[in-house]
C-alpha cells in the first residue's frame, strides 16, 4: 500500500466568518511519487547518468466558499526543488506532475489533471527551487458526497522504471 504523507490545507484563512466554517479536503503527497530521479535514456540508473533529481518540497493550499455559494473552492500551489545531475547539461528542465481528486475509502480517482513545470537553473548553479502557479479546484455541494470524502493527491508523473526506483529506495 502506498504510504501517504498527509498534509493539511493551510486553512480556510479568509477573514469572512462564513469561510471559517468550511470543511477542506485533505492534501496528500504519496512518498513514491514525491521524487523524480531522471537518468540518461538507455543507461543504468547510477550517479554518472543522473540528469536531474527533483522533489516536491511543499504544498500550499487554502479553501473558501465558491462563488455564489455553490461549493468549496480550493487554491493549490506546489513548490519543487531540482538538482541538476552530473549528466545534466541543459539550463532548463521540464517536470511532469499531476493533481488528482481521489475518493477517500475507495481510492477511486475522480479527476486528474497533468501539468509541466519549467525549471531554469541560474548561471553556475546546480540547484533551483520554483513554485507552480496557483490552481483552483471547485468542489460542488451535493447531499450524497461531502468535501471530507475527497482527498487531493499531488505527485510527479513517473515512468514505471522511475516509480520502481522510488519504491526500492524508499522515502527521502
Short mmCIF file of N, CA and C in Angstrom, two decimals:
data_model
loop_
_atom_site.label_atom_id
_atom_site.label_comp_id
_atom_site.label_asym_id
_atom_site.label_seq_id
_atom_site.Cartn_x
_atom_site.Cartn_y
_atom_site.Cartn_z
N UNK A 1 0.84 -1.18 0.00
CA UNK A 1 0.00 0.00 0.00
C UNK A 1 0.89 1.24 0.00
N UNK A 2 0.46 2.22 -0.66
CA UNK A 2 1.22 3.46 -0.77
C UNK A 2 1.15 4.21 0.55
N UNK A 3 2.32 4.59 1.05
CA UNK A 3 2.39 5.38 2.26
C UNK A 3 2.09 6.82 1.92
N UNK A 4 1.12 7.39 2.57
CA UNK A 4 0.73 8.77 2.28
C UNK A 4 1.22 9.68 3.39
N UNK A 5 1.86 10.74 2.97
CA UNK A 5 2.24 11.77 3.93
C UNK A 5 1.17 12.84 3.83
N UNK A 6 0.23 12.79 4.73
CA UNK A 6 -0.91 13.71 4.65
C UNK A 6 -0.48 15.10 5.10
N UNK A 7 -0.82 16.05 4.28
CA UNK A 7 -0.53 17.44 4.59
C UNK A 7 -1.85 18.17 4.71
N UNK A 8 -2.09 18.83 5.82
CA UNK A 8 -3.33 19.57 5.99
C UNK A 8 -3.31 20.84 5.16
N UNK A 9 -4.44 21.23 4.71
CA UNK A 9 -4.53 22.50 4.00
C UNK A 9 -4.18 23.62 4.94
N UNK A 10 -3.65 24.67 4.40
CA UNK A 10 -3.22 25.80 5.21
C UNK A 10 -4.39 26.40 5.99
N UNK A 11 -5.58 26.06 5.61
CA UNK A 11 -6.74 26.51 6.36
C UNK A 11 -7.63 27.40 5.54
N UNK A 12 -8.79 27.56 6.04
CA UNK A 12 -9.75 28.46 5.40
C UNK A 12 -9.49 29.83 6.00
N UNK A 13 -8.50 30.52 5.46
CA UNK A 13 -7.97 31.70 6.13
C UNK A 13 -8.60 33.01 5.68
N UNK A 14 -9.68 32.96 4.98
CA UNK A 14 -10.35 34.17 4.57
C UNK A 14 -10.96 34.84 5.80
N UNK A 15 -11.01 36.17 5.82
CA UNK A 15 -11.50 36.86 7.01
C UNK A 15 -13.00 36.75 7.23
N UNK A 16 -13.75 36.33 6.24
CA UNK A 16 -15.20 36.25 6.39
C UNK A 16 -15.57 35.12 7.34
N UNK A 17 -16.56 35.33 8.19
CA UNK A 17 -16.97 34.35 9.18
C UNK A 17 -17.49 33.08 8.52
N UNK A 18 -18.26 33.20 7.43
CA UNK A 18 -18.80 32.00 6.80
C UNK A 18 -17.70 31.10 6.23
N UNK A 19 -16.55 31.66 5.86
CA UNK A 19 -15.45 30.84 5.36
C UNK A 19 -14.74 30.09 6.49
N UNK A 20 -14.88 30.53 7.72
CA UNK A 20 -14.24 29.84 8.83
C UNK A 20 -14.89 28.50 9.12
N UNK A 21 -16.09 28.28 8.65
CA UNK A 21 -16.82 27.06 8.93
C UNK A 21 -16.76 26.05 7.78
N UNK A 22 -15.96 26.31 6.77
CA UNK A 22 -15.90 25.44 5.60
C UNK A 22 -14.94 24.28 5.85
N UNK A 23 -15.39 23.09 5.56
CA UNK A 23 -14.52 21.91 5.64
C UNK A 23 -13.62 21.88 4.41
N UNK A 24 -12.40 21.37 4.57
CA UNK A 24 -11.44 21.30 3.47
C UNK A 24 -11.07 19.85 3.19
N UNK A 25 -10.83 19.50 1.93
CA UNK A 25 -10.33 18.15 1.65
C UNK A 25 -8.89 18.04 2.13
N UNK A 26 -8.45 16.81 2.34
CA UNK A 26 -7.08 16.55 2.78
C UNK A 26 -6.15 16.59 1.57
N UNK A 27 -4.98 17.18 1.75
CA UNK A 27 -3.93 17.13 0.73
C UNK A 27 -3.05 15.93 1.01
N UNK A 28 -2.66 15.19 -0.03
CA UNK A 28 -1.73 14.08 0.19
C UNK A 28 -0.63 14.11 -0.86
N UNK A 29 0.54 13.75 -0.40
CA UNK A 29 1.74 13.68 -1.24
C UNK A 29 2.33 12.29 -1.04
N UNK A 30 1.89 11.30 -1.83
CA UNK A 30 2.40 9.94 -1.66
C UNK A 30 3.91 9.90 -1.85
N UNK A 31 4.61 9.23 -0.95
CA UNK A 31 6.07 9.24 -0.97
C UNK A 31 6.64 8.62 -2.25
N UNK A 32 5.94 7.68 -2.86
CA UNK A 32 6.51 7.05 -4.05
C UNK A 32 6.37 7.89 -5.32
N UNK A 33 5.63 9.01 -5.28
CA UNK A 33 5.56 9.90 -6.43
C UNK A 33 6.00 11.33 -6.09
N UNK A 34 6.62 11.52 -4.92
CA UNK A 34 7.07 12.84 -4.49
C UNK A 34 8.48 13.16 -4.98
N UNK A 35 9.20 12.16 -5.51
CA UNK A 35 10.56 12.35 -6.02
C UNK A 35 10.64 11.93 -7.48
N UNK A 36 11.51 12.60 -8.21
CA UNK A 36 11.75 12.28 -9.61
C UNK A 36 13.26 12.26 -9.85
N UNK A 37 13.81 11.09 -10.11
CA UNK A 37 15.22 10.96 -10.48
C UNK A 37 15.24 10.51 -11.94
N UNK A 38 15.71 11.39 -12.80
CA UNK A 38 15.71 11.11 -14.23
C UNK A 38 17.14 10.85 -14.68
N UNK A 39 17.33 9.71 -15.38
CA UNK A 39 18.65 9.31 -15.87
C UNK A 39 18.67 9.37 -17.39
N UNK A 40 19.86 9.41 -17.95
CA UNK A 40 20.01 9.38 -19.41
C UNK A 40 19.36 8.12 -19.94
N UNK A 41 18.52 8.24 -20.99
CA UNK A 41 17.81 7.06 -21.53
C UNK A 41 18.80 5.97 -21.98
N UNK A 42 18.42 4.73 -21.70
CA UNK A 42 19.20 3.59 -22.15
C UNK A 42 20.44 3.32 -21.32
N UNK A 43 20.58 3.96 -20.17
CA UNK A 43 21.75 3.75 -19.32
C UNK A 43 21.29 3.26 -17.95
N UNK A 44 22.17 2.58 -17.22
CA UNK A 44 21.78 2.13 -15.87
C UNK A 44 21.61 3.33 -14.94
N UNK A 45 20.70 3.23 -13.99
CA UNK A 45 20.46 4.35 -13.08
C UNK A 45 21.56 4.46 -12.01
N UNK A 46 22.62 5.20 -12.32
CA UNK A 46 23.63 5.49 -11.32
C UNK A 46 23.98 6.98 -11.37
N UNK A 47 24.85 7.42 -10.48
CA UNK A 47 25.15 8.84 -10.37
C UNK A 47 25.70 9.44 -11.65
N UNK A 48 26.49 8.68 -12.40
CA UNK A 48 27.11 9.23 -13.62
C UNK A 48 26.09 9.47 -14.73
N UNK A 49 24.91 8.85 -14.66
CA UNK A 49 23.90 9.02 -15.71
C UNK A 49 22.73 9.89 -15.27
N UNK A 50 22.82 10.46 -14.05
CA UNK A 50 21.73 11.25 -13.49
C UNK A 50 21.61 12.61 -14.20
N UNK A 51 20.45 12.85 -14.80
CA UNK A 51 20.16 14.14 -15.44
C UNK A 51 19.63 15.15 -14.42
N UNK A 52 18.69 14.71 -13.59
CA UNK A 52 18.10 15.60 -12.59
C UNK A 52 17.54 14.78 -11.45
N UNK A 53 17.48 15.42 -10.30
CA UNK A 53 16.87 14.84 -9.12
C UNK A 53 15.95 15.91 -8.54
N UNK A 54 14.65 15.63 -8.55
CA UNK A 54 13.66 16.64 -8.12
C UNK A 54 12.78 16.07 -7.02
N UNK A 55 12.25 16.99 -6.22
CA UNK A 55 11.30 16.58 -5.19
C UNK A 55 10.25 17.68 -5.02
N UNK A 56 9.08 17.26 -4.63
CA UNK A 56 8.04 18.22 -4.28
C UNK A 56 8.28 18.53 -2.81
N UNK A 57 8.67 19.77 -2.53
CA UNK A 57 9.03 20.17 -1.18
C UNK A 57 7.84 20.52 -0.31
N UNK A 58 6.84 21.16 -0.91
CA UNK A 58 5.71 21.64 -0.11
C UNK A 58 4.49 21.84 -0.98
N UNK A 59 3.34 21.76 -0.35
CA UNK A 59 2.07 22.08 -0.98
C UNK A 59 1.44 23.21 -0.17
N UNK A 60 0.94 24.21 -0.87
CA UNK A 60 0.30 25.34 -0.21
C UNK A 60 -1.14 25.39 -0.69
N UNK A 61 -2.07 25.16 0.22
CA UNK A 61 -3.47 25.15 -0.17
C UNK A 61 -4.33 25.94 0.80
N UNK A 62 -5.36 26.56 0.27
CA UNK A 62 -6.36 27.25 1.08
C UNK A 62 -7.74 26.90 0.54
N UNK A 63 -8.74 27.00 1.37
CA UNK A 63 -10.09 26.75 0.87
C UNK A 63 -11.02 27.87 1.33
N UNK A 64 -12.06 28.06 0.56
CA UNK A 64 -13.06 29.08 0.86
C UNK A 64 -14.34 28.69 0.13
N UNK A 65 -15.39 29.39 0.45
CA UNK A 65 -16.65 29.15 -0.25
C UNK A 65 -16.53 29.57 -1.70
N UNK A 66 -17.06 28.75 -2.60
CA UNK A 66 -17.03 29.08 -4.02
C UNK A 66 -18.00 30.21 -4.31
N UNK A 67 -17.82 30.81 -5.46
CA UNK A 67 -18.71 31.90 -5.86
C UNK A 67 -20.17 31.44 -5.86
N UNK A 68 -21.02 32.33 -5.51
CA UNK A 68 -22.47 32.10 -5.47
C UNK A 68 -22.84 30.97 -4.50
N UNK A 69 -21.95 30.61 -3.57
CA UNK A 69 -22.28 29.61 -2.55
C UNK A 69 -22.53 28.22 -3.08
N UNK A 70 -21.97 27.89 -4.24
CA UNK A 70 -22.28 26.61 -4.89
C UNK A 70 -21.30 25.50 -4.56
N UNK A 71 -20.40 25.69 -3.60
CA UNK A 71 -19.47 24.64 -3.25
C UNK A 71 -18.28 25.18 -2.49
N UNK A 72 -17.18 24.43 -2.57
CA UNK A 72 -15.94 24.80 -1.90
C UNK A 72 -14.87 24.97 -2.96
N UNK A 73 -14.11 26.06 -2.87
CA UNK A 73 -13.03 26.35 -3.80
C UNK A 73 -11.71 26.13 -3.08
N UNK A 74 -10.83 25.33 -3.68
CA UNK A 74 -9.51 25.07 -3.12
C UNK A 74 -8.47 25.67 -4.06
N UNK A 75 -7.60 26.49 -3.51
CA UNK A 75 -6.50 27.08 -4.25
C UNK A 75 -5.23 26.33 -3.85
N UNK A 76 -4.45 25.87 -4.84
CA UNK A 76 -3.32 24.99 -4.56
C UNK A 76 -2.11 25.35 -5.40
N UNK A 77 -0.92 25.34 -4.78
CA UNK A 77 0.35 25.53 -5.48
C UNK A 77 1.35 24.53 -4.90
N UNK A 78 2.30 24.10 -5.72
CA UNK A 78 3.34 23.16 -5.30
C UNK A 78 4.71 23.81 -5.44
N UNK A 79 5.61 23.50 -4.49
CA UNK A 79 6.98 24.01 -4.57
C UNK A 79 7.92 22.84 -4.86
N UNK A 80 8.77 23.03 -5.87
CA UNK A 80 9.69 22.00 -6.33
C UNK A 80 11.13 22.42 -6.08
N UNK A 81 11.97 21.46 -5.71
CA UNK A 81 13.41 21.69 -5.66
C UNK A 81 14.04 20.70 -6.64
N UNK A 82 14.93 21.21 -7.49
CA UNK A 82 15.55 20.39 -8.52
C UNK A 82 17.05 20.55 -8.45
N UNK A 83 17.74 19.42 -8.54
CA UNK A 83 19.20 19.43 -8.61
C UNK A 83 19.61 18.81 -9.94
N UNK A 84 20.44 19.54 -10.66
CA UNK A 84 20.94 19.03 -11.94
C UNK A 84 22.02 18.00 -11.63
N UNK A 85 21.92 16.83 -12.26
CA UNK A 85 22.88 15.75 -12.03
C UNK A 85 24.12 15.90 -12.89
N UNK A 86 25.13 15.04 -12.66
CA UNK A 86 26.38 15.10 -13.42
C UNK A 86 26.18 14.95 -14.94
N UNK A 87 25.16 14.23 -15.37
CA UNK A 87 24.91 14.05 -16.80
C UNK A 87 24.01 15.14 -17.37
N UNK A 88 23.50 16.03 -16.53
CA UNK A 88 22.61 17.10 -16.98
C UNK A 88 23.40 18.27 -17.55
N UNK A 89 23.07 18.65 -18.76
CA UNK A 89 23.76 19.76 -19.41
C UNK A 89 22.83 20.92 -19.74
N UNK A 90 21.54 20.69 -19.66
CA UNK A 90 20.56 21.72 -20.02
C UNK A 90 20.38 22.72 -18.88
N UNK A 91 20.17 24.00 -19.24
CA UNK A 91 19.90 25.03 -18.23
C UNK A 91 18.44 25.01 -17.79
N UNK A 92 17.55 24.43 -18.58
CA UNK A 92 16.14 24.33 -18.23
C UNK A 92 15.69 22.88 -18.33
N UNK A 93 14.82 22.49 -17.41
CA UNK A 93 14.23 21.15 -17.43
C UNK A 93 12.73 21.28 -17.21
N UNK A 94 11.98 20.29 -17.68
CA UNK A 94 10.54 20.25 -17.51
C UNK A 94 10.18 19.12 -16.55
N UNK A 95 9.38 19.45 -15.55
CA UNK A 95 8.94 18.46 -14.56
C UNK A 95 7.47 18.12 -14.81
N UNK A 96 7.17 16.88 -15.18
CA UNK A 96 5.77 16.48 -15.36
C UNK A 96 5.15 16.11 -14.01
N UNK A 97 3.99 16.71 -13.69
CA UNK A 97 3.36 16.43 -12.41
C UNK A 97 1.85 16.46 -12.55
N UNK A 98 1.14 16.05 -11.49
CA UNK A 98 -0.32 15.97 -11.57
C UNK A 98 -0.97 16.40 -10.26
N UNK A 99 -2.24 16.76 -10.40
CA UNK A 99 -3.15 16.96 -9.27
C UNK A 99 -4.33 16.03 -9.53
N UNK A 100 -4.65 15.19 -8.55
CA UNK A 100 -5.78 14.26 -8.70
C UNK A 100 -6.73 14.42 -7.53
N UNK A 101 -8.01 14.27 -7.82
CA UNK A 101 -9.03 14.25 -6.77
C UNK A 101 -9.40 12.79 -6.57
N UNK A 102 -9.22 12.32 -5.35
CA UNK A 102 -9.40 10.91 -5.02
C UNK A 102 -10.53 10.78 -4.00
N UNK A 103 -11.35 9.75 -4.18
CA UNK A 103 -12.42 9.48 -3.23
C UNK A 103 -11.83 8.67 -2.07
N UNK A 104 -11.92 9.22 -0.87
CA UNK A 104 -11.41 8.51 0.30
C UNK A 104 -12.17 7.20 0.48
N UNK A 105 -11.47 6.21 0.95
CA UNK A 105 -12.09 4.91 1.18
C UNK A 105 -11.96 3.98 0.00
N UNK A 106 -12.41 4.43 -1.18
CA UNK A 106 -12.34 3.57 -2.36
C UNK A 106 -11.06 3.77 -3.15
N UNK A 107 -10.37 4.90 -2.90
CA UNK A 107 -9.14 5.28 -3.63
C UNK A 107 -9.40 5.47 -5.14
N UNK A 108 -10.64 5.69 -5.51
CA UNK A 108 -11.00 5.94 -6.91
C UNK A 108 -10.59 7.34 -7.30
N UNK A 109 -9.88 7.46 -8.43
CA UNK A 109 -9.51 8.78 -8.94
C UNK A 109 -10.72 9.35 -9.68
N UNK A 110 -11.24 10.44 -9.18
CA UNK A 110 -12.42 11.06 -9.77
C UNK A 110 -12.05 12.02 -10.89
N UNK A 111 -10.89 12.64 -10.77
CA UNK A 111 -10.43 13.59 -11.78
C UNK A 111 -8.93 13.75 -11.62
N UNK A 112 -8.23 13.89 -12.73
CA UNK A 112 -6.78 14.12 -12.68
C UNK A 112 -6.40 15.05 -13.80
N UNK A 113 -5.55 16.00 -13.46
CA UNK A 113 -5.05 16.93 -14.46
C UNK A 113 -3.53 16.94 -14.37
N UNK A 114 -2.87 16.95 -15.54
CA UNK A 114 -1.41 16.92 -15.57
C UNK A 114 -0.87 18.29 -15.99
N UNK A 115 0.35 18.58 -15.53
CA UNK A 115 1.00 19.85 -15.78
C UNK A 115 2.47 19.61 -16.07
N UNK A 116 3.12 20.60 -16.63
CA UNK A 116 4.57 20.58 -16.81
C UNK A 116 5.10 21.88 -16.20
N UNK A 117 6.00 21.72 -15.23
CA UNK A 117 6.61 22.88 -14.59
C UNK A 117 8.01 23.07 -15.16
N UNK A 118 8.26 24.19 -15.77
CA UNK A 118 9.58 24.52 -16.32
C UNK A 118 10.45 25.07 -15.19
N UNK A 119 11.66 24.54 -15.09
CA UNK A 119 12.62 25.00 -14.09
C UNK A 119 13.89 25.41 -14.83
N UNK A 120 14.37 26.62 -14.57
CA UNK A 120 15.59 27.13 -15.20
C UNK A 120 16.64 27.36 -14.12
N UNK A 121 17.83 26.81 -14.35
CA UNK A 121 18.94 26.97 -13.41
C UNK A 121 19.65 28.29 -13.71
N UNK A 122 19.95 29.05 -12.65
CA UNK A 122 20.73 30.27 -12.80
C UNK A 122 22.14 29.89 -13.24
N UNK A 123 22.88 30.83 -13.86
CA UNK A 123 24.25 30.52 -14.27
C UNK A 123 25.09 30.03 -13.08
N UNK A 124 25.91 29.03 -13.34
CA UNK A 124 26.84 28.47 -12.36
C UNK A 124 26.16 27.89 -11.13
N UNK A 125 24.92 27.40 -11.27
CA UNK A 125 24.24 26.73 -10.17
C UNK A 125 23.73 25.38 -10.62
N UNK A 126 23.58 24.49 -9.67
CA UNK A 126 23.05 23.16 -9.99
C UNK A 126 21.75 22.88 -9.24
N UNK A 127 21.29 23.83 -8.41
CA UNK A 127 20.07 23.63 -7.64
C UNK A 127 19.13 24.81 -7.91
N UNK A 128 17.85 24.50 -8.10
CA UNK A 128 16.83 25.54 -8.31
C UNK A 128 15.57 25.17 -7.55
N UNK A 129 14.88 26.17 -7.06
CA UNK A 129 13.59 25.99 -6.40
C UNK A 129 12.58 26.86 -7.13
N UNK A 130 11.41 26.30 -7.40
CA UNK A 130 10.37 27.04 -8.12
C UNK A 130 9.01 26.64 -7.55
N UNK A 131 8.08 27.59 -7.56
CA UNK A 131 6.71 27.33 -7.12
C UNK A 131 5.80 27.41 -8.33
N UNK A 132 4.90 26.46 -8.44
CA UNK A 132 3.96 26.43 -9.56
C UNK A 132 2.98 27.58 -9.46
N UNK A 133 2.30 27.89 -10.55
CA UNK A 133 1.17 28.82 -10.45
C UNK A 133 0.11 28.22 -9.53
N UNK A 134 -0.76 29.05 -9.00
CA UNK A 134 -1.86 28.55 -8.17
C UNK A 134 -2.97 28.01 -9.07
N UNK A 135 -3.50 26.88 -8.68
CA UNK A 135 -4.61 26.27 -9.41
C UNK A 135 -5.82 26.25 -8.50
N UNK A 136 -6.99 26.47 -9.09
CA UNK A 136 -8.22 26.49 -8.31
C UNK A 136 -9.07 25.28 -8.69
N UNK A 137 -9.47 24.53 -7.67
CA UNK A 137 -10.35 23.38 -7.83
C UNK A 137 -11.66 23.70 -7.13
N UNK A 138 -12.77 23.46 -7.79
CA UNK A 138 -14.07 23.75 -7.20
C UNK A 138 -14.81 22.43 -6.98
N UNK A 139 -15.23 22.22 -5.74
CA UNK A 139 -16.00 21.04 -5.37
C UNK A 139 -17.45 21.46 -5.21
N UNK A 140 -18.36 21.00 -6.08
CA UNK A 140 -19.76 21.38 -5.94
C UNK A 140 -20.37 20.74 -4.70
N UNK A 141 -21.34 21.41 -4.12
CA UNK A 141 -22.04 20.87 -2.96
C UNK A 141 -23.08 19.87 -3.42
N UNK A 142 -23.04 18.67 -2.83
CA UNK A 142 -24.02 17.62 -3.13
C UNK A 142 -24.37 16.93 -1.83
N UNK A 143 -25.61 16.57 -1.69
CA UNK A 143 -26.06 15.91 -0.45
C UNK A 143 -25.41 14.54 -0.29
N UNK A 144 -25.16 13.82 -1.38
CA UNK A 144 -24.64 12.45 -1.28
C UNK A 144 -23.12 12.37 -1.11
N UNK A 145 -22.39 13.47 -1.29
CA UNK A 145 -20.93 13.44 -1.17
C UNK A 145 -20.44 14.70 -0.47
N UNK A 146 -19.74 14.49 0.65
CA UNK A 146 -19.21 15.60 1.43
C UNK A 146 -17.79 15.93 0.96
N UNK A 147 -17.34 17.15 1.21
CA UNK A 147 -15.99 17.56 0.84
C UNK A 147 -14.95 16.72 1.57
N UNK A 148 -15.25 16.28 2.80
CA UNK A 148 -14.34 15.46 3.58
C UNK A 148 -14.17 14.06 3.00
N UNK A 149 -15.02 13.67 2.06
CA UNK A 149 -14.92 12.36 1.42
C UNK A 149 -13.94 12.37 0.25
N UNK A 150 -13.25 13.50 0.06
CA UNK A 150 -12.30 13.65 -1.03
C UNK A 150 -10.90 13.89 -0.49
N UNK A 151 -9.92 13.57 -1.29
CA UNK A 151 -8.52 13.87 -0.99
C UNK A 151 -7.91 14.42 -2.27
N UNK A 152 -7.05 15.41 -2.13
CA UNK A 152 -6.33 15.96 -3.27
C UNK A 152 -4.92 15.38 -3.22
N UNK A 153 -4.56 14.63 -4.25
CA UNK A 153 -3.26 13.99 -4.32
C UNK A 153 -2.40 14.71 -5.35
N UNK A 154 -1.13 14.94 -5.00
CA UNK A 154 -0.19 15.62 -5.88
C UNK A 154 1.05 14.75 -6.00
N UNK A 155 1.63 14.69 -7.21
CA UNK A 155 2.86 13.92 -7.40
C UNK A 155 3.42 14.12 -8.79
N UNK A 156 4.59 13.54 -9.01
CA UNK A 156 5.22 13.56 -10.32
C UNK A 156 4.63 12.46 -11.20
N UNK A 157 4.57 12.70 -12.51
CA UNK A 157 4.23 11.66 -13.47
C UNK A 157 5.53 10.90 -13.75
N UNK A 158 5.56 9.65 -13.36
CA UNK A 158 6.78 8.86 -13.46
C UNK A 158 6.64 7.72 -14.45
N UNK A 159 7.76 7.32 -15.02
CA UNK A 159 7.77 6.11 -15.84
C UNK A 159 7.73 4.92 -14.88
N UNK A 160 7.39 3.72 -15.38
CA UNK A 160 7.41 2.55 -14.50
C UNK A 160 8.78 2.32 -13.84
N UNK A 161 9.85 2.62 -14.56
CA UNK A 161 11.20 2.45 -14.01
C UNK A 161 11.47 3.46 -12.88
N UNK A 162 11.04 4.71 -13.08
CA UNK A 162 11.23 5.74 -12.06
C UNK A 162 10.43 5.43 -10.80
N UNK A 163 9.20 4.93 -10.99
CA UNK A 163 8.37 4.55 -9.86
C UNK A 163 9.00 3.39 -9.10
N UNK A 164 9.51 2.38 -9.83
CA UNK A 164 10.17 1.24 -9.18
C UNK A 164 11.39 1.68 -8.39
N UNK A 165 12.17 2.63 -8.93
CA UNK A 165 13.34 3.15 -8.24
C UNK A 165 12.93 3.84 -6.93
N UNK A 166 11.86 4.64 -6.98
CA UNK A 166 11.37 5.31 -5.77
C UNK A 166 10.92 4.31 -4.72
N UNK A 167 10.22 3.27 -5.15
CA UNK A 167 9.73 2.27 -4.20
C UNK A 167 10.86 1.44 -3.62
N UNK A 168 11.89 1.19 -4.40
CA UNK A 168 13.06 0.44 -3.90
C UNK A 168 13.85 1.30 -2.93
N UNK A 169 14.07 2.54 -3.29
CA UNK A 169 14.87 3.48 -2.48
C UNK A 169 14.14 3.88 -1.21
N UNK A 170 12.84 4.04 -1.28
CA UNK A 170 12.06 4.48 -0.13
C UNK A 170 11.99 5.99 -0.05
N UNK A 171 11.20 6.50 0.91
CA UNK A 171 11.04 7.96 1.04
C UNK A 171 12.34 8.63 1.46
N UNK A 172 12.51 9.86 0.97
CA UNK A 172 13.70 10.63 1.34
C UNK A 172 13.32 11.80 2.19
#
